[in-house]
């Protein structure tokens, strides 16, 4: 129990806990936000009321999700100051500004138009409403861009140098477009989208299994499925690109991801480890199951490597990640889920092509629907394990090769952090439980088909009794109330 | 270049003051309504109170997030020193925000609303209390070494002066919350909040008088500044103007006006804010570190003016648009699919 007296460890635990639980909600806000844009677009284009009720139903889950996302997200911004003051002071010139950009570009846009999107159906005309839905989705996704820019810069600091313990920026745009930025943004963007699509597909599958509104939910199931055809394989490719950049810029992290203790020289073949028991003390894997030549094919599509793969022993123990086992298994979990979801997509598409997903047949695909239901949470697991690889693998640095984690934490009494960590743990777990309870309640109640279609006011019958008195109201909808 | 190094931090001091003011005004009535909800006699009334905030609380709170991000980028030293020095009040505020924010959707879905009513009311109170202590502690001064790093104790923020500031801030929030409800509600609910507004106006006045008198007596640094020419004239005018505004506010409440009380309260907030800004300036960690010492690189400040500053009119526009869309009295206790 040494950690209870160590502010650095406690602050790390607090950040890891709040970040990994918080991450679950923005994932859906960004991904489902895009889905809502598609659904509302279909409603405006086809005037099929099913799409309108879809927009209302998913927006209800969206609102629940958004509230918890904001609640759990606010502590993230303040923690940089409360728990990581030396880091914040040293990197404020760039990192601080980017956090500010996120608030001004993304949060305000999202927050201001969310109200109109959720409650404004009767108050603004359809074009403004649709614009609001689009702006909410843009706002949410701009958040991904800025946060991933900030984090990528921590992985591959660029655009300036450390002078007297502070990062001085020479070229802002070089710092923003740091080596990790573009591929990381793409990988995260696809991750939120893919996870959201499998959540939508999984919830729709539940209704189909229960034979409730089967035709209605077959629509959302197929929209989600159609989108995963492009997204799931693309994400595997984006993941590969991300691993490549780790190989080039953070070889110590790659070595931890592969539990590779010894360097493999160029010109040799390298096996890819499937399962292993890494041991930090003896600096080797106690036990290992590996695929011969696998690593060569993964990294270079060749049997023999043209560049060496450095092993962990190349670095002094204080200069390399310590939790090798965690990084190793987190990486395999993420990759495994990526392939599993793509496989599920491919299998389901085959069913679709065979006509087994038509409205009459879809309820008979019981086991397929079960698989989709169980696949719904997998995206979240992949996202959190991915972040573990990214940030635990970055250790012992906060700013890669520049600022150490031990030098980044605030000098505050460990008791303070222990109390706040305990409070965060209890609160976040309770929130997670309450969120799932109310979320499943909304799902069990199902969509409401008695909602008013915008523009059809029941207080104004279309035909008045005395035709002579009828004066049509040509003012815009807002003015008619 | 010399002038630029003075000018840019001043611009950012101004921008952050604007963000903080918009936050205190907008989330002020938000938190005030939350605290007032603890006194609501029926579920229906509480429902109307929460509906009046349902579409705007989030945007209001975003001004603080924006202020936090701006402070981080423009004055990294102040951001890290103040937040780590005020660990306990900040964490208190953050938990207040969490409880409050989740209450909106959870209460709407729940059959037994008791837990979420408490979560909303107490969360609002905690957030206001944390902010009050933080404000009080910053005004009182934070112990720092020459480099601006915190060297004080964990409980430095707690003293009778900071308790006084915290209580007064809560009164101020209740006041602006009450006048907001006077504007947005009708009938009995409106009558209730005419009454709470009057009470809060008096308690705020008493708190403000104590703070105004005690500041020059107990803070040497503030005393020197307050009695300097030409500032002494301004500081002489502010309390007088404050009394005039409170008198205007009380008489508008007596005349049962609907919008004027809210506007008088906002003017009162503006006045207080100008006073505080003048006391603090040019310090960002009173009274040790100036904005010039704590500021980020000039190039960062310029980039931030381009990326954040130019967006201010746009952000103000869509905030205002939202208020226009949802104008009018609140009569329903359900938002969403009422």
Short mmCIF file of N, CA and C in Angstrom, two decimals, chain A residues 14 56-57 60 63-64 66-68 70-72 74-75 77-86 88-89 91-97 99-101 103-105 107-116 118-120 123-124 128 146 168-169 172-173 176 410 412-413 416-417 420 423-424 427-428 431 434-435 438 441-442 445 448 451 478, chain B residues 54-55 57-70 72-74 76-77 79-81 83-88 90-91 93-95 97-99 101-102 105-112 116 147 149-150 154-155 295-297 299-301 303-304 307-308 311 315 317-319 321-322 324-329 335-338:
data_model
loop_
_atom_site.label_atom_id
_atom_site.label_comp_id
_atom_site.label_asym_id
_atom_site.label_seq_id
_atom_site.Cartn_x
_atom_site.Cartn_y
_atom_site.Cartn_z
N UNK A 14 -5.96 8.80 -10.42
CA UNK A 14 -7.16 9.63 -10.56
C UNK A 14 -7.39 10.02 -12.01
N UNK A 56 -36.16 11.27 -33.02
CA UNK A 56 -36.58 11.61 -31.65
C UNK A 56 -36.12 10.57 -30.64
N UNK A 57 -36.21 9.29 -31.03
CA UNK A 57 -35.86 8.22 -30.09
C UNK A 57 -34.37 8.25 -29.75
N UNK A 60 -33.18 11.09 -27.60
CA UNK A 60 -33.47 10.97 -26.18
C UNK A 60 -32.31 10.28 -25.46
N UNK A 63 -29.43 12.71 -25.29
CA UNK A 63 -29.51 13.73 -24.23
C UNK A 63 -29.01 13.17 -22.91
N UNK A 64 -29.43 11.94 -22.60
CA UNK A 64 -28.99 11.29 -21.36
C UNK A 64 -27.47 11.18 -21.36
N UNK A 66 -25.31 12.87 -23.15
CA UNK A 66 -24.63 14.17 -23.16
C UNK A 66 -24.48 14.71 -21.75
N UNK A 67 -25.55 14.64 -20.97
CA UNK A 67 -25.51 15.16 -19.61
C UNK A 67 -24.41 14.53 -18.79
N UNK A 68 -24.32 13.20 -18.84
CA UNK A 68 -23.29 12.50 -18.07
C UNK A 68 -21.90 12.82 -18.64
N UNK A 70 -20.89 15.64 -20.03
CA UNK A 70 -20.47 16.95 -19.53
C UNK A 70 -20.07 16.84 -18.07
N UNK A 71 -20.90 16.15 -17.28
CA UNK A 71 -20.64 16.05 -15.84
C UNK A 71 -19.28 15.42 -15.57
N UNK A 72 -18.96 14.36 -16.31
CA UNK A 72 -17.70 13.67 -16.04
C UNK A 72 -16.52 14.34 -16.75
N UNK A 74 -16.00 17.81 -17.07
CA UNK A 74 -15.50 19.04 -16.44
C UNK A 74 -14.29 18.79 -15.53
N UNK A 75 -14.29 17.70 -14.73
CA UNK A 75 -13.11 17.46 -13.88
C UNK A 75 -11.83 17.30 -14.69
N UNK A 77 -10.71 18.99 -17.26
CA UNK A 77 -10.05 20.25 -17.53
C UNK A 77 -9.37 20.81 -16.28
N UNK A 78 -10.05 20.66 -15.14
CA UNK A 78 -9.49 21.26 -13.93
C UNK A 78 -8.33 20.44 -13.37
N UNK A 79 -8.32 19.14 -13.66
CA UNK A 79 -7.26 18.29 -13.11
C UNK A 79 -5.87 18.68 -13.58
N UNK A 80 -5.76 19.22 -14.80
CA UNK A 80 -4.44 19.64 -15.26
C UNK A 80 -3.84 20.66 -14.29
N UNK A 81 -4.71 21.54 -13.77
CA UNK A 81 -4.22 22.54 -12.83
C UNK A 81 -4.08 22.00 -11.42
N UNK A 82 -5.10 21.28 -10.95
CA UNK A 82 -5.07 20.83 -9.56
C UNK A 82 -3.98 19.77 -9.34
N UNK A 83 -3.90 18.78 -10.21
CA UNK A 83 -3.00 17.66 -9.96
C UNK A 83 -1.71 17.67 -10.78
N UNK A 84 -1.68 18.44 -11.86
CA UNK A 84 -0.51 18.41 -12.74
C UNK A 84 0.00 19.82 -12.98
N UNK A 85 0.12 20.58 -11.90
CA UNK A 85 0.52 21.99 -12.02
C UNK A 85 1.88 22.19 -12.70
N UNK A 86 2.94 21.47 -12.31
CA UNK A 86 4.22 21.71 -12.99
C UNK A 86 4.16 21.40 -14.49
N UNK A 88 1.46 21.66 -16.35
CA UNK A 88 0.67 22.72 -16.97
C UNK A 88 1.48 23.99 -17.14
N UNK A 89 2.29 24.28 -16.14
CA UNK A 89 3.09 25.49 -16.24
C UNK A 89 4.11 25.37 -17.37
N UNK A 91 4.02 23.46 -20.06
CA UNK A 91 3.51 23.25 -21.42
C UNK A 91 2.39 24.23 -21.79
N UNK A 92 2.06 25.13 -20.85
CA UNK A 92 0.93 26.04 -21.06
C UNK A 92 0.95 26.74 -22.40
N UNK A 93 2.15 27.17 -22.85
CA UNK A 93 2.26 27.89 -24.12
C UNK A 93 1.55 27.19 -25.26
N UNK A 94 1.66 25.87 -25.30
CA UNK A 94 0.95 25.18 -26.39
C UNK A 94 -0.25 24.39 -25.88
N UNK A 95 0.00 23.51 -24.91
CA UNK A 95 -1.05 22.60 -24.44
C UNK A 95 -2.26 23.37 -23.91
N UNK A 96 -1.97 24.42 -23.12
CA UNK A 96 -3.05 25.22 -22.54
C UNK A 96 -3.90 25.88 -23.61
N UNK A 97 -3.23 26.44 -24.63
CA UNK A 97 -4.00 27.09 -25.69
C UNK A 97 -4.93 26.11 -26.36
N UNK A 99 -6.31 23.43 -25.17
CA UNK A 99 -7.47 23.17 -24.31
C UNK A 99 -8.48 24.32 -24.44
N UNK A 100 -7.94 25.54 -24.54
CA UNK A 100 -8.82 26.69 -24.77
C UNK A 100 -9.53 26.62 -26.11
N UNK A 101 -8.80 26.17 -27.15
CA UNK A 101 -9.42 26.06 -28.48
C UNK A 101 -10.58 25.07 -28.45
N UNK A 103 -12.58 24.44 -26.02
CA UNK A 103 -13.77 25.07 -25.43
C UNK A 103 -14.41 26.04 -26.39
N UNK A 104 -13.57 26.86 -27.08
CA UNK A 104 -14.16 27.91 -27.91
C UNK A 104 -14.69 27.36 -29.24
N UNK A 105 -14.03 26.38 -29.80
CA UNK A 105 -14.47 25.85 -31.10
C UNK A 105 -15.57 24.83 -30.93
N UNK A 107 -16.98 23.06 -27.62
CA UNK A 107 -17.98 22.98 -26.55
C UNK A 107 -19.10 23.99 -26.74
N UNK A 108 -18.72 25.24 -27.07
CA UNK A 108 -19.74 26.27 -27.13
C UNK A 108 -20.72 25.99 -28.26
N UNK A 109 -20.18 25.52 -29.37
CA UNK A 109 -21.03 25.19 -30.52
C UNK A 109 -22.02 24.09 -30.15
N UNK A 110 -21.47 23.05 -29.55
CA UNK A 110 -22.28 21.90 -29.17
C UNK A 110 -23.34 22.30 -28.15
N UNK A 111 -22.91 23.03 -27.12
CA UNK A 111 -23.82 23.38 -26.03
C UNK A 111 -24.93 24.31 -26.50
N UNK A 112 -24.58 25.25 -27.37
CA UNK A 112 -25.57 26.24 -27.77
C UNK A 112 -26.64 25.63 -28.67
N UNK A 113 -26.27 24.68 -29.52
CA UNK A 113 -27.25 24.15 -30.46
C UNK A 113 -27.92 22.86 -29.99
N UNK A 114 -27.37 22.27 -28.94
CA UNK A 114 -28.00 21.05 -28.43
C UNK A 114 -29.42 21.33 -27.96
N UNK A 115 -29.61 22.45 -27.25
CA UNK A 115 -30.94 22.82 -26.75
C UNK A 115 -31.94 22.88 -27.89
N UNK A 116 -31.53 23.51 -28.99
CA UNK A 116 -32.44 23.64 -30.14
C UNK A 116 -32.69 22.26 -30.75
N UNK A 118 -32.67 19.35 -29.28
CA UNK A 118 -33.50 18.48 -28.45
C UNK A 118 -34.91 19.02 -28.25
N UNK A 119 -35.00 20.32 -27.98
CA UNK A 119 -36.30 20.87 -27.56
C UNK A 119 -36.89 21.83 -28.58
N UNK A 120 -36.22 22.02 -29.70
CA UNK A 120 -36.63 23.10 -30.59
C UNK A 120 -37.47 22.69 -31.78
N UNK A 123 -40.12 25.02 -32.34
CA UNK A 123 -39.82 26.43 -32.19
C UNK A 123 -39.06 27.03 -33.38
N UNK A 124 -38.37 26.20 -34.13
CA UNK A 124 -37.65 26.73 -35.29
C UNK A 124 -38.10 25.96 -36.53
N UNK A 128 -33.50 25.25 -39.94
CA UNK A 128 -32.69 25.69 -38.79
C UNK A 128 -32.48 24.50 -37.85
N UNK A 146 -9.35 18.47 -31.35
CA UNK A 146 -8.46 19.26 -30.48
C UNK A 146 -7.85 18.42 -29.36
N UNK A 168 8.86 26.36 -25.34
CA UNK A 168 8.68 27.58 -26.12
C UNK A 168 8.31 27.17 -27.55
N UNK A 169 7.20 27.71 -28.03
CA UNK A 169 6.72 27.34 -29.36
C UNK A 169 7.39 28.23 -30.41
N UNK A 172 3.68 27.37 -34.43
CA UNK A 172 2.42 26.86 -33.91
C UNK A 172 1.82 25.77 -34.76
N UNK A 173 1.88 25.99 -36.08
CA UNK A 173 1.18 25.05 -36.95
C UNK A 173 1.93 23.73 -37.05
N UNK A 176 0.77 21.95 -33.94
CA UNK A 176 -0.57 21.37 -34.12
C UNK A 176 -0.49 20.15 -35.04
N UNK A 410 1.54 17.87 -9.20
CA UNK A 410 1.51 18.95 -8.21
C UNK A 410 2.08 18.47 -6.88
N UNK A 412 1.19 18.39 -3.74
CA UNK A 412 0.09 18.55 -2.78
C UNK A 412 0.10 17.34 -1.86
N UNK A 413 -0.50 17.47 -0.67
CA UNK A 413 -0.48 16.33 0.26
C UNK A 413 -1.20 15.13 -0.34
N UNK A 416 -5.00 14.62 0.31
CA UNK A 416 -5.99 15.32 -0.51
C UNK A 416 -6.39 14.50 -1.72
N UNK A 417 -5.36 13.99 -2.39
CA UNK A 417 -5.62 13.24 -3.63
C UNK A 417 -6.30 11.92 -3.30
N UNK A 420 -9.95 12.73 -2.87
CA UNK A 420 -10.65 13.04 -4.12
C UNK A 420 -10.71 11.80 -5.01
N UNK A 423 -13.50 9.69 -3.77
CA UNK A 423 -14.79 10.29 -4.14
C UNK A 423 -15.07 10.13 -5.63
N UNK A 424 -14.05 10.31 -6.47
CA UNK A 424 -14.25 10.13 -7.91
C UNK A 424 -14.61 8.68 -8.23
N UNK A 427 -18.24 8.09 -7.11
CA UNK A 427 -19.19 8.85 -7.92
C UNK A 427 -19.27 8.33 -9.35
N UNK A 428 -18.12 8.09 -9.98
CA UNK A 428 -18.13 7.68 -11.38
C UNK A 428 -18.78 6.30 -11.54
N UNK A 431 -22.44 6.82 -11.22
CA UNK A 431 -22.97 7.44 -12.44
C UNK A 431 -23.12 6.41 -13.54
N UNK A 434 -26.18 4.36 -12.72
CA UNK A 434 -27.41 5.13 -12.94
C UNK A 434 -27.65 5.34 -14.43
N UNK A 435 -26.58 5.60 -15.17
CA UNK A 435 -26.71 5.83 -16.61
C UNK A 435 -27.25 4.57 -17.29
N UNK A 438 -31.02 4.10 -16.30
CA UNK A 438 -31.97 4.98 -17.00
C UNK A 438 -31.92 4.75 -18.51
N UNK A 441 -33.93 1.84 -19.26
CA UNK A 441 -35.33 2.19 -19.07
C UNK A 441 -35.90 2.87 -20.32
N UNK A 442 -35.13 3.81 -20.86
CA UNK A 442 -35.58 4.48 -22.10
C UNK A 442 -35.74 3.43 -23.21
N UNK A 445 -38.87 1.26 -22.63
CA UNK A 445 -40.10 1.98 -22.96
C UNK A 445 -40.28 2.11 -24.47
N UNK A 448 -41.59 6.66 -29.02
CA UNK A 448 -42.97 7.14 -28.91
C UNK A 448 -43.46 7.56 -30.29
N UNK A 451 -45.71 11.37 -30.85
CA UNK A 451 -45.16 12.73 -30.84
C UNK A 451 -45.67 13.50 -32.05
N UNK A 478 -42.43 30.08 -36.28
CA UNK A 478 -42.18 30.62 -34.93
C UNK A 478 -43.19 31.71 -34.57
N UNK B 54 -33.27 23.83 -18.55
CA UNK B 54 -32.89 22.59 -19.25
C UNK B 54 -32.09 22.82 -20.52
N UNK B 55 -32.42 23.86 -21.27
CA UNK B 55 -31.74 24.01 -22.56
C UNK B 55 -30.54 24.95 -22.49
N UNK B 57 -28.41 25.46 -19.32
CA UNK B 57 -27.41 25.28 -18.24
C UNK B 57 -26.05 24.92 -18.80
N UNK B 58 -26.08 24.11 -19.85
CA UNK B 58 -24.84 23.56 -20.36
C UNK B 58 -24.00 24.65 -21.03
N UNK B 59 -24.67 25.48 -21.86
CA UNK B 59 -23.94 26.57 -22.50
C UNK B 59 -23.43 27.56 -21.45
N UNK B 60 -24.23 27.80 -20.41
CA UNK B 60 -23.81 28.73 -19.37
C UNK B 60 -22.53 28.24 -18.68
N UNK B 61 -22.51 26.94 -18.39
CA UNK B 61 -21.36 26.38 -17.71
C UNK B 61 -20.13 26.39 -18.59
N UNK B 62 -20.37 26.34 -19.91
CA UNK B 62 -19.25 26.31 -20.85
C UNK B 62 -18.39 27.57 -20.76
N UNK B 63 -18.99 28.69 -20.33
CA UNK B 63 -18.17 29.90 -20.17
C UNK B 63 -17.07 29.69 -19.15
N UNK B 64 -17.33 28.88 -18.12
CA UNK B 64 -16.28 28.61 -17.14
C UNK B 64 -15.21 27.70 -17.73
N UNK B 65 -15.66 26.72 -18.50
CA UNK B 65 -14.70 25.83 -19.17
C UNK B 65 -13.81 26.67 -20.10
N UNK B 66 -14.42 27.62 -20.77
CA UNK B 66 -13.70 28.51 -21.67
C UNK B 66 -12.72 29.38 -20.89
N UNK B 67 -13.20 29.90 -19.76
CA UNK B 67 -12.35 30.72 -18.90
C UNK B 67 -11.17 29.87 -18.40
N UNK B 68 -11.44 28.62 -18.02
CA UNK B 68 -10.38 27.73 -17.54
C UNK B 68 -9.35 27.47 -18.63
N UNK B 69 -9.82 27.14 -19.82
CA UNK B 69 -8.92 26.88 -20.94
C UNK B 69 -8.12 28.12 -21.30
N UNK B 70 -8.78 29.28 -21.29
CA UNK B 70 -8.11 30.54 -21.60
C UNK B 70 -7.03 30.87 -20.58
N UNK B 72 -5.45 28.73 -18.68
CA UNK B 72 -4.40 27.72 -18.89
C UNK B 72 -3.45 28.18 -20.00
N UNK B 73 -4.01 28.62 -21.10
CA UNK B 73 -3.19 29.00 -22.24
C UNK B 73 -2.52 30.36 -22.08
N UNK B 74 -3.24 31.34 -21.50
CA UNK B 74 -2.71 32.70 -21.45
C UNK B 74 -1.82 32.94 -20.24
N UNK B 76 -0.33 30.34 -17.86
CA UNK B 76 -0.16 28.96 -17.35
C UNK B 76 0.26 28.92 -15.87
N UNK B 77 1.11 29.88 -15.47
CA UNK B 77 1.59 29.88 -14.09
C UNK B 77 0.43 30.11 -13.13
N UNK B 79 -2.77 29.55 -13.72
CA UNK B 79 -3.66 28.39 -13.78
C UNK B 79 -3.14 27.28 -12.87
N UNK B 80 -1.84 26.96 -12.99
CA UNK B 80 -1.35 25.83 -12.21
C UNK B 80 -1.23 26.17 -10.73
N UNK B 81 -0.77 27.38 -10.42
CA UNK B 81 -0.61 27.72 -9.00
C UNK B 81 -1.95 27.84 -8.29
N UNK B 83 -4.98 26.69 -9.12
CA UNK B 83 -5.77 25.45 -9.02
C UNK B 83 -5.17 24.45 -8.05
N UNK B 84 -3.83 24.35 -8.02
CA UNK B 84 -3.27 23.38 -7.08
C UNK B 84 -3.33 23.90 -5.65
N UNK B 85 -3.25 25.25 -5.48
CA UNK B 85 -3.37 25.81 -4.13
C UNK B 85 -4.78 25.64 -3.59
N UNK B 86 -5.76 25.74 -4.49
CA UNK B 86 -7.17 25.67 -4.05
C UNK B 86 -7.75 24.29 -4.36
N UNK B 87 -6.96 23.27 -4.13
CA UNK B 87 -7.38 21.91 -4.49
C UNK B 87 -8.76 21.58 -3.92
N UNK B 88 -8.95 21.83 -2.64
CA UNK B 88 -10.21 21.41 -2.01
C UNK B 88 -11.42 22.20 -2.52
N UNK B 90 -11.79 23.70 -5.36
CA UNK B 90 -12.01 23.38 -6.78
C UNK B 90 -12.67 22.01 -6.91
N UNK B 91 -12.16 21.04 -6.15
CA UNK B 91 -12.75 19.70 -6.21
C UNK B 91 -14.20 19.74 -5.73
N UNK B 93 -16.24 22.25 -6.02
CA UNK B 93 -17.02 22.83 -7.12
C UNK B 93 -17.26 21.79 -8.21
N UNK B 94 -16.20 21.05 -8.55
CA UNK B 94 -16.30 20.07 -9.63
C UNK B 94 -17.34 19.00 -9.29
N UNK B 95 -17.33 18.53 -8.04
CA UNK B 95 -18.33 17.54 -7.66
C UNK B 95 -19.73 18.15 -7.66
N UNK B 97 -20.75 20.41 -9.72
CA UNK B 97 -21.15 20.41 -11.13
C UNK B 97 -21.63 19.03 -11.57
N UNK B 98 -20.90 18.00 -11.13
CA UNK B 98 -21.27 16.63 -11.54
C UNK B 98 -22.68 16.31 -11.06
N UNK B 99 -22.93 16.52 -9.76
CA UNK B 99 -24.24 16.16 -9.19
C UNK B 99 -25.36 16.92 -9.88
N UNK B 101 -25.32 18.44 -12.96
CA UNK B 101 -25.49 18.17 -14.39
C UNK B 101 -26.25 16.88 -14.63
N UNK B 102 -25.95 15.83 -13.88
CA UNK B 102 -26.62 14.57 -14.15
C UNK B 102 -28.08 14.61 -13.69
N UNK B 105 -31.18 15.06 -16.56
CA UNK B 105 -31.73 13.93 -17.32
C UNK B 105 -32.21 12.81 -16.40
N UNK B 106 -31.46 12.55 -15.34
CA UNK B 106 -31.83 11.44 -14.46
C UNK B 106 -33.16 11.72 -13.77
N UNK B 107 -33.39 12.96 -13.35
CA UNK B 107 -34.64 13.28 -12.68
C UNK B 107 -35.81 13.14 -13.65
N UNK B 108 -35.58 13.58 -14.89
CA UNK B 108 -36.64 13.50 -15.90
C UNK B 108 -37.07 12.04 -16.12
N UNK B 109 -36.10 11.11 -16.04
CA UNK B 109 -36.42 9.70 -16.29
C UNK B 109 -36.93 8.98 -15.05
N UNK B 110 -36.56 9.48 -13.86
CA UNK B 110 -36.81 8.71 -12.64
C UNK B 110 -38.27 8.78 -12.21
N UNK B 111 -38.74 7.70 -11.57
CA UNK B 111 -40.08 7.75 -10.97
C UNK B 111 -40.00 8.35 -9.57
N UNK B 112 -39.00 7.91 -8.80
CA UNK B 112 -38.79 8.55 -7.49
C UNK B 112 -37.73 9.61 -7.66
N UNK B 116 -32.61 12.82 -7.00
CA UNK B 116 -32.11 13.74 -8.03
C UNK B 116 -32.46 15.18 -7.70
N UNK B 147 9.21 32.31 -7.66
CA UNK B 147 8.88 31.82 -9.01
C UNK B 147 7.37 31.71 -9.21
N UNK B 149 5.37 29.68 -7.40
CA UNK B 149 4.85 28.35 -7.04
C UNK B 149 4.26 28.37 -5.65
N UNK B 150 3.21 27.60 -5.47
CA UNK B 150 2.47 27.60 -4.22
C UNK B 150 3.32 27.03 -3.08
N UNK B 154 -2.66 23.41 2.87
CA UNK B 154 -3.87 22.89 2.23
C UNK B 154 -5.13 23.65 2.62
N UNK B 155 -5.15 24.18 3.86
CA UNK B 155 -6.38 24.81 4.34
C UNK B 155 -6.29 26.33 4.35
N UNK B 295 2.30 35.48 -17.74
CA UNK B 295 1.70 35.25 -19.06
C UNK B 295 2.52 34.27 -19.89
N UNK B 296 1.85 33.65 -20.85
CA UNK B 296 2.51 32.76 -21.79
C UNK B 296 3.33 33.61 -22.76
N UNK B 297 4.04 32.95 -23.64
CA UNK B 297 4.82 33.62 -24.67
C UNK B 297 3.93 34.56 -25.49
N UNK B 299 3.86 35.04 -28.57
CA UNK B 299 3.34 34.37 -29.78
C UNK B 299 2.11 33.52 -29.44
N UNK B 300 2.13 32.88 -28.25
CA UNK B 300 0.96 32.10 -27.85
C UNK B 300 -0.25 32.99 -27.66
N UNK B 301 -0.01 34.15 -27.06
CA UNK B 301 -1.14 35.05 -26.81
C UNK B 301 -1.74 35.54 -28.12
N UNK B 303 -1.66 33.88 -31.08
CA UNK B 303 -2.40 32.77 -31.67
C UNK B 303 -3.74 32.58 -30.98
N UNK B 304 -3.73 32.73 -29.67
CA UNK B 304 -4.99 32.54 -28.94
C UNK B 304 -6.00 33.64 -29.25
N UNK B 307 -7.45 32.36 -32.49
CA UNK B 307 -8.26 31.14 -32.40
C UNK B 307 -9.41 31.25 -31.42
N UNK B 308 -9.28 32.09 -30.41
CA UNK B 308 -10.35 32.20 -29.41
C UNK B 308 -11.00 33.58 -29.48
N UNK B 311 -13.47 34.43 -32.08
CA UNK B 311 -14.71 33.64 -32.02
C UNK B 311 -15.70 34.20 -31.00
N UNK B 315 -19.59 33.26 -30.67
CA UNK B 315 -20.13 32.52 -29.52
C UNK B 315 -21.25 33.32 -28.86
N UNK B 317 -23.13 35.39 -30.33
CA UNK B 317 -24.29 35.35 -31.21
C UNK B 317 -25.09 34.08 -31.01
N UNK B 318 -24.44 32.90 -31.01
CA UNK B 318 -25.28 31.72 -30.91
C UNK B 318 -25.83 31.46 -29.52
N UNK B 319 -25.20 32.05 -28.52
CA UNK B 319 -25.81 32.00 -27.20
C UNK B 319 -27.08 32.82 -27.15
N UNK B 321 -28.89 33.73 -29.67
CA UNK B 321 -29.89 33.13 -30.54
C UNK B 321 -30.70 32.08 -29.78
N UNK B 322 -29.99 31.32 -28.97
CA UNK B 322 -30.64 30.29 -28.18
C UNK B 322 -31.67 30.88 -27.21
N UNK B 324 -33.21 33.62 -27.67
CA UNK B 324 -34.33 34.13 -28.46
C UNK B 324 -35.27 32.98 -28.82
N UNK B 325 -34.70 31.84 -29.22
CA UNK B 325 -35.54 30.70 -29.60
C UNK B 325 -36.42 30.26 -28.42
N UNK B 326 -35.84 30.27 -27.23
CA UNK B 326 -36.59 29.77 -26.08
C UNK B 326 -37.14 30.90 -25.21
N UNK B 327 -37.45 32.04 -25.85
CA UNK B 327 -37.97 33.16 -25.07
C UNK B 327 -39.36 32.82 -24.55
N UNK B 328 -39.83 33.63 -23.60
CA UNK B 328 -41.20 33.45 -23.12
C UNK B 328 -41.23 32.75 -21.77
N UNK B 329 -42.44 32.71 -21.21
CA UNK B 329 -42.63 32.14 -19.87
C UNK B 329 -42.58 30.62 -19.90
N UNK B 335 -39.46 18.88 -19.93
CA UNK B 335 -38.81 19.28 -21.17
C UNK B 335 -38.77 18.03 -22.04
N UNK B 336 -38.08 18.13 -23.16
CA UNK B 336 -38.03 16.96 -24.03
C UNK B 336 -39.41 16.67 -24.59
N UNK B 337 -39.91 15.47 -24.33
CA UNK B 337 -41.15 15.04 -24.97
C UNK B 337 -42.36 15.29 -24.10
N UNK B 338 -42.59 16.55 -23.73
CA UNK B 338 -43.66 16.88 -22.78
C UNK B 338 -45.04 16.57 -23.26
#
